Amino acid sequence: SVDGTHAAVQRALRRLGWAAAATGADDPAPPPEAWELLWSYPYPFKHRKEALAGLGRGQLVNHLPGHGALTSKRELGKVSAELPFLPATFVLSARNASQDQGAALEAFARAHPGVRWLLKGVDHRGVRPAGDVASPERRREILAGLEPGQAEVLVQQAIDPLLVEGKMFDVGLYVAVTSLEPLRVYRFDPNLLVRFCREPYAAPGPGVDPAAYVVSGDYLPPWAASKALHRMYSENFSSRTALAAAVEMWGGNWDALEARMEQAVLQLLVKQRPKMVRHVVKYPKRGAHFFQLVRFDFLVDKELRPWLVEANASPNLNPSQHPELQPMYDRVALDLLSLLGLAPGGYRHANASEPDGPTFAGLAQLASPRDLEARQCMGCFSKVCSSARCMPCHACRIGSDTSELLRLVEENYARRGYVRIHPSSRHNEMMRELQWPEAPDAGEPPRVDAVPMHWVDHKCREDAAFCGVMPVETPGSESEDDADYEYAEDYSEDFSDSDIVIDFTSSKAKST
């Protein structure tokens, strides 16, 4: 069953041999046994509530119950003081004095007088300059000017952005969460969405065109915003490859920047997971039926720090304005369905011998003692299962440990263009250092997450295919530096005397 207007998803499903049982939010729900996937643009736990009450074996839904903890602007604002990659955000409310954060906003604004502020609607677009929010009079003006039916507004810190040839841009990462407990997270690796403002950047203020500081639906694609990126596109670079090459050409480290964006996504998931789990546990099998594709939109500042400014629970996969993006959207959808086991040969595909189980010959052995324990599990018997090293070993597994490791293996085979960012070689150490809400005093993630993390650590030593994203390496060899210099020199002709180029050494834009 597919609701909404995700044409790329419909094309991918047809390509994989699936047929639609219903195609509209108002269509009657098909019988419970007649569908395997519900892909809904709106939140399905309201308009499809009855159909989802008794989910059966193998059925999938493309939203996590309670995903607003990740994607709601208001929910992100609530935790902005605790997560350093979120712009400071405050709620002004004309309806509920207990929800109004005007006093906290005033204190923050007075402590940070150089910060500019933006007004954002809680549930819809509409970004405009906020002015002097430290002034009680100005805050009263803001509330008095709200549209009919609107009782509150968000006030958010404006980021001093990195500019490419004078224009502001954002970066959209497509992230798939295939499990909440244990947490498994993938990033679409071949490409990302890069969107530019239509006008040269100007700081938010009275009389300034919002198109100069807001990336809107009427955005410019990279090839139309930058001569250097246009040349790379003419040589068949993807958005991700072109932006990475440009960042490194100008002296930055793309891998480090991308790793920081991944870390931001993972830290947000760890922080907000308990809120989602409270909704997930109402359904059978504690969330095994649900997954979530999210596009996380980042601004990058002049210090090459990523700031998460928005998360989209139903990212648009229809390139209405820019048809050149259709191949990327098609692959985002197709590879995600493969990751979920819905491609031919996958454990959920209609031609599988066991609809909800592994179908690859010998698959179970990849997560068995014979595969893992020959090295790292040597000496791990039940009497030493308290050791973190032994957690993923056969003698120490309990409950659903083995089935969850099998699912990780299945996804690893089927992931196509998605790369696992958790658990992964790159981020496991960082994740262990986080304060997991479910295990505040343990100094280690909850056991349900610790087991696959240790298993990936062990498996990665034997087979790099299981590492997920790899640790970022710092370039240091002379030959690499020389190659980068020659590469940058090849593109220097793309910048005229009037172009704006980023000087990453001084973190300021300069005319050349």
Coordinates of C-alpha atoms in Angstrom, one line a residue:
S1 CA 0.0 0.0 0.0
V2 CA 1.5 3.4 -1.0
D3 CA -0.1 6.7 0.2
G4 CA 0.9 10.1 -1.0
T5 CA 2.8 11.3 -4.0
H6 CA 6.2 9.5 -3.8
A7 CA 6.5 8.6 -7.4
A8 CA 10.1 7.4 -6.9
V9 CA 8.9 4.9 -4.4
Q10 CA 6.1 3.6 -6.7
R11 CA 8.6 3.2 -9.5
A12 CA 11.0 1.4 -7.3
L13 CA 8.3 -1.0 -6.0
R14 CA 7.1 -1.8 -9.5
R15 CA 10.7 -2.4 -10.6
L16 CA 11.1 -4.9 -7.7
G17 CA 8.0 -6.8 -8.7
W18 CA 5.5 -5.4 -6.2
A19 CA 1.9 -4.2 -7.0
A20 CA -0.1 -1.5 -5.2
A21 CA -3.0 -2.6 -3.1
A22 CA -4.1 1.0 -2.5
T23 CA -2.7 4.3 -3.6
G24 CA -4.5 7.1 -1.7
A25 CA -5.0 8.2 1.9
D26 CA -8.8 8.0 1.4
D27 CA -8.8 4.6 -0.2
P28 CA -10.2 1.8 2.0
A29 CA -7.5 -0.2 3.7
P30 CA -6.9 -3.6 2.0
P31 CA -7.3 -6.7 4.2
P32 CA -4.5 -7.1 6.7
E33 CA -3.1 -10.1 4.9
A34 CA -3.0 -8.4 1.5
W35 CA -0.1 -6.0 2.0
E36 CA 3.5 -6.1 3.1
L37 CA 4.4 -2.4 3.0
L38 CA 2.5 0.8 3.9
W39 CA 4.3 3.9 2.5
S40 CA 2.5 7.0 3.7
Y41 CA 3.3 10.6 3.2
P42 CA 1.3 11.8 6.3
Y43 CA 1.6 10.4 9.7
P44 CA -0.2 7.0 9.3
F45 CA -1.0 6.3 12.9
K46 CA -4.0 8.6 12.7
H47 CA -5.6 8.0 9.3
R48 CA -4.6 4.3 9.2
K49 CA -4.9 3.6 12.9
E50 CA -7.2 0.5 12.6
A51 CA -5.0 -1.1 9.9
L52 CA -1.9 -0.7 12.0
A53 CA -3.4 -2.0 15.3
G54 CA -2.8 -5.7 14.4
L55 CA 0.4 -5.7 12.3
G56 CA 1.3 -9.2 11.2
R57 CA 4.5 -11.1 10.4
G58 CA 6.8 -9.2 8.1
Q59 CA 4.6 -6.1 7.5
L60 CA 6.4 -2.8 7.3
V61 CA 5.4 0.8 7.8
N62 CA 7.6 3.7 6.6
H63 CA 7.2 5.8 9.8
L64 CA 8.3 5.3 13.4
P65 CA 5.6 6.0 15.9
G66 CA 6.5 9.3 17.7
H67 CA 9.0 10.4 15.1
G68 CA 8.1 14.0 15.8
A69 CA 10.7 13.8 18.5
L70 CA 13.2 13.9 15.6
T71 CA 11.4 16.0 13.1
S72 CA 9.3 18.5 14.9
K73 CA 10.8 22.0 15.0
R74 CA 9.3 22.4 18.5
E75 CA 10.8 19.2 19.8
L76 CA 14.2 20.1 18.3
G77 CA 13.9 23.4 20.0
K78 CA 13.3 21.8 23.4
V79 CA 16.7 20.0 23.3
S80 CA 18.7 22.8 21.5
A81 CA 20.4 23.8 24.8
E82 CA 21.6 20.3 25.3
L83 CA 22.9 19.5 21.8
P84 CA 25.7 21.8 20.5
F85 CA 24.9 21.3 16.8
L86 CA 21.3 22.7 17.1
P87 CA 20.9 26.5 16.9
A88 CA 19.6 28.0 20.1
T89 CA 15.8 28.0 19.8
F90 CA 13.1 29.5 22.1
V91 CA 9.3 29.4 22.0
L92 CA 7.2 32.6 22.3
S93 CA 3.6 31.7 23.2
A94 CA 0.5 33.9 23.3
R95 CA -1.6 31.0 24.5
N96 CA 0.2 29.4 27.4
A97 CA 2.4 31.4 29.7
S98 CA 4.0 28.3 31.1
Q99 CA 5.3 27.4 27.6
D100 CA 6.6 30.9 26.8
Q101 CA 10.4 31.1 27.0
G102 CA 10.7 34.9 26.6
A103 CA 12.6 35.4 29.8
A104 CA 15.2 32.7 28.9
L105 CA 15.4 34.2 25.3
E106 CA 16.1 37.6 26.8
A107 CA 18.8 36.3 29.0
F108 CA 20.5 34.4 26.2
A109 CA 20.3 37.3 23.8
R110 CA 21.8 39.7 26.3
A111 CA 24.6 37.2 26.9
H112 CA 25.2 36.9 23.2
P113 CA 24.7 40.4 21.7
G114 CA 26.2 39.5 18.4
V115 CA 23.7 36.8 17.5
R116 CA 21.0 37.5 14.9
W117 CA 17.6 35.9 15.3
L118 CA 15.0 34.4 13.0
L119 CA 11.3 33.8 13.5
K120 CA 10.0 30.4 12.3
G121 CA 6.5 29.0 12.3
V122 CA 6.1 25.9 14.4
D123 CA 4.2 23.9 11.8
H124 CA 4.8 25.6 8.4
R125 CA 7.3 27.6 6.4
G126 CA 7.7 31.3 6.9
V127 CA 11.1 32.6 8.0
R128 CA 11.7 36.3 8.8
P129 CA 14.1 38.4 10.9
A130 CA 13.2 38.6 14.5
G131 CA 14.9 41.9 15.4
D132 CA 15.9 42.8 19.0
V133 CA 14.4 39.8 20.9
A134 CA 16.1 41.0 24.1
S135 CA 13.5 43.7 24.2
P136 CA 10.2 42.8 25.9
E137 CA 8.4 45.3 23.7
R138 CA 9.7 43.6 20.6
R139 CA 8.6 40.2 21.9
R140 CA 5.1 41.6 22.5
E141 CA 5.1 43.0 19.0
I142 CA 6.0 39.5 17.6
L143 CA 3.1 37.8 19.5
A144 CA 0.7 40.5 18.5
G145 CA 1.6 40.1 14.9
L146 CA 0.9 36.3 14.7
E147 CA -1.5 35.1 12.0
P148 CA -5.1 34.2 13.1
G149 CA -5.1 30.7 14.6
Q150 CA -1.3 30.9 15.3
A151 CA -0.6 31.0 19.0
E152 CA 3.2 30.6 19.2
V153 CA 6.3 31.1 17.2
L154 CA 9.9 29.9 17.4
V155 CA 12.8 32.3 17.7
Q156 CA 16.0 30.7 16.4
Q157 CA 19.6 31.7 16.3
A158 CA 20.7 32.6 12.7
I159 CA 23.9 30.8 11.6
D160 CA 26.7 32.8 10.0
P161 CA 27.0 30.6 6.9
L162 CA 29.8 29.4 4.7
L163 CA 29.3 30.9 1.3
V164 CA 30.1 29.4 -2.1
E165 CA 30.6 32.1 -4.6
G166 CA 28.6 34.5 -2.4
K167 CA 25.6 32.2 -1.9
M168 CA 24.3 30.4 1.2
F169 CA 23.5 26.7 0.9
D170 CA 22.3 23.7 2.9
V171 CA 23.2 20.0 2.8
G172 CA 20.5 17.3 3.0
L173 CA 21.6 13.9 4.3
Y174 CA 19.2 11.0 3.6
V175 CA 19.2 8.7 6.6
A176 CA 17.4 5.5 7.2
V177 CA 16.6 4.2 10.7
T178 CA 15.8 0.5 10.3
S179 CA 15.6 -0.3 14.0
L180 CA 15.2 1.7 17.3
E181 CA 16.1 -1.1 19.7
P182 CA 18.8 -1.9 18.9
L183 CA 19.6 1.3 17.1
R184 CA 20.6 0.7 13.4
V185 CA 21.2 3.8 11.2
Y186 CA 22.2 4.1 7.6
R187 CA 23.2 7.0 5.3
F188 CA 22.6 7.2 1.6
D189 CA 26.2 7.4 0.4
P190 CA 26.2 8.0 -3.3
N191 CA 24.7 11.5 -3.1
L192 CA 23.1 14.2 -1.0
L193 CA 20.8 17.1 -1.7
V194 CA 22.6 20.5 -2.0
R195 CA 20.4 23.5 -2.3
F196 CA 21.4 27.2 -2.7
C197 CA 19.6 30.4 -2.0
R198 CA 18.5 32.3 -5.2
E199 CA 20.1 35.6 -4.1
P200 CA 23.6 36.5 -2.9
Y201 CA 23.8 36.2 0.9
A202 CA 22.8 39.1 3.0
A203 CA 22.3 39.0 6.8
P204 CA 18.7 38.8 7.9
G205 CA 17.3 42.3 8.6
P206 CA 14.6 44.8 7.7
G207 CA 14.1 45.1 3.9
V208 CA 16.4 42.1 3.1
D209 CA 15.0 39.7 0.6
P210 CA 14.5 36.3 2.4
A211 CA 15.8 34.6 -0.8
A212 CA 19.2 35.9 0.3
Y213 CA 19.2 34.0 3.7
V214 CA 16.5 31.3 3.4
V215 CA 16.8 28.1 1.3
S216 CA 13.3 27.8 0.1
G217 CA 11.4 25.4 -2.2
D218 CA 12.4 27.6 -5.0
Y219 CA 16.1 26.9 -4.5
L220 CA 19.0 26.8 -7.0
P221 CA 20.7 23.5 -7.6
P222 CA 24.5 23.5 -7.3
W223 CA 25.1 23.5 -11.1
A224 CA 23.1 26.7 -11.4
A225 CA 24.6 28.5 -8.4
S226 CA 28.3 28.0 -8.8
K227 CA 30.6 28.0 -11.9
A228 CA 33.1 25.6 -10.3
L229 CA 30.3 23.2 -9.3
H230 CA 28.7 23.6 -12.8
R231 CA 32.0 22.4 -14.4
M232 CA 32.2 19.4 -12.0
Y233 CA 28.6 18.5 -13.0
S234 CA 29.5 18.7 -16.6
E235 CA 32.1 16.0 -15.8
N236 CA 29.4 13.8 -14.2
F237 CA 30.2 14.6 -10.6
S238 CA 27.4 13.9 -8.1
S239 CA 26.3 16.6 -5.7
R240 CA 28.2 14.9 -2.9
T241 CA 31.4 14.4 -4.9
A242 CA 31.3 17.9 -6.3
L243 CA 30.8 19.6 -2.9
A244 CA 33.4 17.4 -1.3
A245 CA 35.9 18.2 -4.0
A246 CA 35.1 22.0 -3.7
V247 CA 35.5 21.9 0.1
E248 CA 38.9 20.1 -0.2
M249 CA 40.0 22.3 -3.1
W250 CA 39.5 25.3 -0.8
G251 CA 41.4 23.7 2.1
G252 CA 38.7 22.0 4.1
N253 CA 38.3 18.4 5.1
W254 CA 35.1 17.0 3.7
D255 CA 35.4 13.6 5.4
A256 CA 35.6 15.3 8.8
L257 CA 32.6 17.6 8.0
E258 CA 30.5 14.6 6.9
A259 CA 31.5 12.6 10.0
R260 CA 30.3 15.5 12.2
M261 CA 27.0 15.6 10.5
E262 CA 26.7 11.8 11.1
Q263 CA 27.6 12.3 14.7
A264 CA 24.9 15.0 15.0
V265 CA 22.2 12.6 13.7
L266 CA 23.3 9.8 16.0
Q267 CA 23.4 12.1 19.1
L268 CA 19.9 13.3 18.3
L269 CA 18.7 9.8 17.9
V270 CA 20.2 8.7 21.3
K271 CA 18.7 11.7 23.0
Q272 CA 15.2 11.4 21.6
R273 CA 14.9 7.6 21.3
P274 CA 13.1 7.2 24.7
K275 CA 10.3 9.5 23.5
M276 CA 9.8 7.4 20.4
V277 CA 10.0 4.1 22.2
R278 CA 7.0 5.1 24.4
H279 CA 4.9 5.1 21.2
V280 CA 6.6 2.1 19.6
V281 CA 5.8 -0.3 22.5
K282 CA 2.1 0.0 21.9
Y283 CA 2.5 -2.1 18.7
P284 CA 3.5 -5.7 18.2
K285 CA 7.1 -6.8 18.4
R286 CA 8.3 -3.4 19.8
G287 CA 9.0 -1.6 16.6
A288 CA 10.1 -4.5 14.3
H289 CA 7.5 -3.3 11.8
F290 CA 8.7 0.3 11.5
F291 CA 11.4 2.2 9.7
Q292 CA 12.0 5.9 8.9
L293 CA 13.7 7.7 6.0
V294 CA 14.6 11.2 7.2
R295 CA 16.4 14.0 5.3
F296 CA 18.5 15.9 7.8
D297 CA 19.2 19.5 6.6
F298 CA 22.4 21.1 7.7
L299 CA 23.9 24.6 7.4
V300 CA 27.6 24.9 7.5
D301 CA 29.2 27.8 9.1
K302 CA 32.5 29.6 8.3
E303 CA 34.4 27.4 10.8
L304 CA 33.1 24.3 8.9
R305 CA 30.8 23.3 11.7
P306 CA 27.5 21.7 10.7
W307 CA 24.3 23.0 12.2
L308 CA 21.1 20.9 12.0
V309 CA 18.3 23.2 11.1
E310 CA 15.5 20.9 10.0
A311 CA 14.6 17.2 9.8
N312 CA 12.0 16.0 7.2
A313 CA 10.0 12.9 8.1
S314 CA 8.6 12.5 4.5
P315 CA 11.3 14.0 2.3
N316 CA 10.2 14.9 -1.2
L317 CA 11.3 12.4 -3.7
N318 CA 9.7 14.1 -6.7
P319 CA 11.9 16.5 -8.6
S320 CA 9.2 18.8 -9.9
Q321 CA 11.5 21.8 -10.4
H322 CA 14.8 20.0 -11.1
P323 CA 14.2 16.8 -13.2
E324 CA 18.0 16.3 -13.1
L325 CA 17.5 15.0 -9.5
Q326 CA 15.2 12.1 -10.5
P327 CA 18.0 9.5 -10.8
M328 CA 19.1 10.3 -7.3
Y329 CA 15.6 10.1 -5.9
D330 CA 15.0 6.9 -7.7
R331 CA 18.1 5.3 -6.2
V332 CA 17.3 6.7 -2.7
A333 CA 14.0 4.8 -2.9
L334 CA 15.2 1.6 -4.7
D335 CA 18.3 1.1 -2.4
L336 CA 16.2 1.7 0.7
L337 CA 13.7 -1.0 -0.3
S338 CA 16.6 -3.3 -0.9
L339 CA 18.0 -2.5 2.5
L340 CA 14.7 -3.5 4.0
G341 CA 14.8 -6.9 2.3
L342 CA 12.1 -6.1 -0.3
A343 CA 14.3 -6.6 -3.4
P344 CA 14.4 -10.0 -5.2
G345 CA 16.4 -12.4 -3.0
G346 CA 15.7 -10.3 0.0
Y347 CA 14.3 -11.9 3.1
R348 CA 11.0 -10.0 2.8
H349 CA 10.5 -10.3 -1.0
A350 CA 7.5 -12.2 -2.3
N351 CA 9.7 -14.8 -3.9
A352 CA 11.6 -15.6 -0.7
S353 CA 11.1 -19.1 0.6
E354 CA 10.6 -17.8 4.1
P355 CA 8.7 -14.4 4.0
D356 CA 10.1 -13.2 7.3
G357 CA 13.4 -15.0 7.5
P358 CA 16.9 -15.1 5.9
T359 CA 17.0 -16.9 2.5
F360 CA 20.7 -16.7 1.6
A361 CA 22.5 -20.1 1.9
G362 CA 24.7 -20.1 5.0
L363 CA 23.5 -16.7 6.2
A364 CA 23.0 -17.9 9.8
Q365 CA 26.6 -18.9 10.0
L366 CA 27.8 -15.3 9.5
A367 CA 26.5 -14.4 12.9
S368 CA 27.3 -17.7 14.6
P369 CA 30.1 -18.8 16.9
R370 CA 31.8 -20.5 14.0
D371 CA 32.1 -17.2 12.2
L372 CA 33.0 -14.8 15.0
E373 CA 34.4 -16.7 18.0
A374 CA 37.5 -18.2 16.4
R375 CA 39.4 -15.1 17.4
Q376 CA 37.8 -12.5 19.5
C377 CA 35.5 -15.0 21.3
M378 CA 38.3 -17.3 22.3
G379 CA 37.8 -18.1 26.0
C380 CA 34.4 -16.5 26.2
F381 CA 32.2 -18.9 28.1
S382 CA 29.2 -18.3 30.4
K383 CA 31.4 -17.6 33.4
V384 CA 33.0 -14.6 31.7
C385 CA 29.9 -13.1 30.1
S386 CA 30.2 -10.0 32.2
S387 CA 33.1 -9.0 30.0
A388 CA 32.0 -6.5 27.3
R389 CA 34.3 -8.2 24.9
C390 CA 32.3 -11.4 25.2
M391 CA 28.8 -9.9 24.9
P392 CA 28.3 -10.8 21.2
C393 CA 29.7 -14.3 21.5
H394 CA 27.6 -17.4 21.2
A395 CA 27.8 -18.5 24.8
C396 CA 26.9 -15.1 26.1
R397 CA 24.0 -14.1 23.8
I398 CA 20.5 -13.9 25.4
G399 CA 17.0 -13.2 24.2
S400 CA 16.9 -11.6 20.8
D401 CA 20.6 -11.0 20.4
T402 CA 21.1 -13.6 17.7
S403 CA 18.1 -12.6 15.7
E404 CA 19.1 -8.9 15.8
L405 CA 22.6 -9.8 14.6
L406 CA 21.2 -11.9 11.8
R407 CA 19.1 -8.9 10.8
L408 CA 22.2 -6.7 10.8
V409 CA 23.9 -9.2 8.5
E410 CA 20.9 -9.3 6.2
E411 CA 20.9 -5.5 5.9
N412 CA 24.6 -5.5 5.3
Y413 CA 24.2 -7.8 2.2
A414 CA 21.2 -5.8 0.9
R415 CA 22.2 -2.2 1.6
R416 CA 23.4 -1.2 -1.9
G417 CA 24.1 2.5 -1.7
Y418 CA 23.4 2.9 2.0
V419 CA 26.3 2.8 4.4
R420 CA 25.8 1.9 8.1
I421 CA 26.7 4.8 10.4
H422 CA 25.6 2.9 13.5
P423 CA 26.9 0.6 14.7
S424 CA 30.1 1.4 12.8
S425 CA 33.8 1.5 13.1
R426 CA 33.8 5.3 12.7
H427 CA 31.4 6.1 15.5
N428 CA 31.3 3.3 18.0
E429 CA 33.8 4.9 20.4
M430 CA 31.9 8.2 20.3
M431 CA 28.6 6.4 20.9
R432 CA 30.0 4.7 24.0
E433 CA 30.9 8.0 25.5
L434 CA 27.4 9.4 25.2
Q435 CA 25.0 9.7 28.1
W436 CA 22.3 7.2 27.0
P437 CA 19.1 8.1 28.8
E438 CA 18.2 4.4 29.2
A439 CA 21.5 3.7 31.0
P440 CA 22.5 6.9 32.8
D441 CA 25.1 5.3 35.2
A442 CA 26.4 2.4 33.3
G443 CA 29.2 4.1 31.3
E444 CA 28.1 1.9 28.4
P445 CA 25.1 1.9 26.1
P446 CA 22.2 -0.3 27.0
R447 CA 22.9 -4.0 26.4
V448 CA 20.5 -4.2 23.4
D449 CA 22.9 -1.7 21.7
A450 CA 26.2 -2.7 23.2
V451 CA 26.0 -6.3 21.8
P452 CA 25.8 -5.2 18.1
M453 CA 28.4 -2.5 18.7
H454 CA 30.9 -5.0 20.1
W455 CA 30.0 -7.5 17.4
V456 CA 30.7 -5.0 14.6
D457 CA 34.1 -4.2 16.3
H458 CA 35.0 -7.9 16.3
K459 CA 33.7 -8.6 12.8
C460 CA 35.3 -5.5 11.3
R461 CA 38.7 -6.9 12.3
E462 CA 38.0 -10.0 10.1
D463 CA 36.0 -8.5 7.3
A464 CA 36.0 -4.8 6.4
A465 CA 32.6 -5.1 4.7
F466 CA 31.0 -5.1 8.2
C467 CA 32.8 -2.0 9.5
G468 CA 30.1 0.5 8.3
V469 CA 31.6 3.9 7.8
M470 CA 35.3 3.9 8.4
P471 CA 37.2 6.3 10.7
V472 CA 38.3 9.6 9.1
E473 CA 41.9 9.7 8.1
T474 CA 43.8 12.9 8.2
P475 CA 45.8 13.4 4.9
G476 CA 49.5 13.7 5.6
S477 CA 51.6 12.4 2.8
E478 CA 53.4 14.8 0.5
S479 CA 52.1 13.2 -2.6
E480 CA 48.5 13.7 -1.5
D481 CA 49.1 17.3 -0.8
D482 CA 50.7 17.8 -4.2
A483 CA 47.9 16.1 -5.9
D484 CA 45.3 18.2 -4.1
Y485 CA 47.2 21.4 -5.1
E486 CA 47.3 20.4 -8.8
Y487 CA 43.6 19.5 -8.7
A488 CA 42.7 22.9 -7.2
E489 CA 44.9 24.6 -9.8
D490 CA 43.0 22.9 -12.6
Y491 CA 39.8 24.6 -11.4
S492 CA 41.2 28.0 -10.6
E493 CA 40.1 29.3 -14.0
D494 CA 36.5 29.0 -12.9
F495 CA 36.8 31.9 -10.5
S496 CA 36.9 35.3 -12.0
D497 CA 38.0 38.5 -10.3
S498 CA 34.5 39.1 -8.9
D499 CA 34.0 35.7 -7.5
I500 CA 33.8 35.1 -3.7
V501 CA 36.0 32.3 -2.6
I502 CA 36.3 30.9 0.9
D503 CA 39.5 31.3 2.8
F504 CA 39.3 28.4 5.3
T505 CA 42.5 29.6 7.0
S506 CA 41.0 32.8 8.2
S507 CA 37.4 31.6 8.1
K508 CA 36.3 34.6 6.2
A509 CA 35.1 35.2 2.7
K510 CA 37.5 37.2 0.6
S511 CA 37.3 38.8 -2.9
T512 CA 39.9 37.5 -5.4

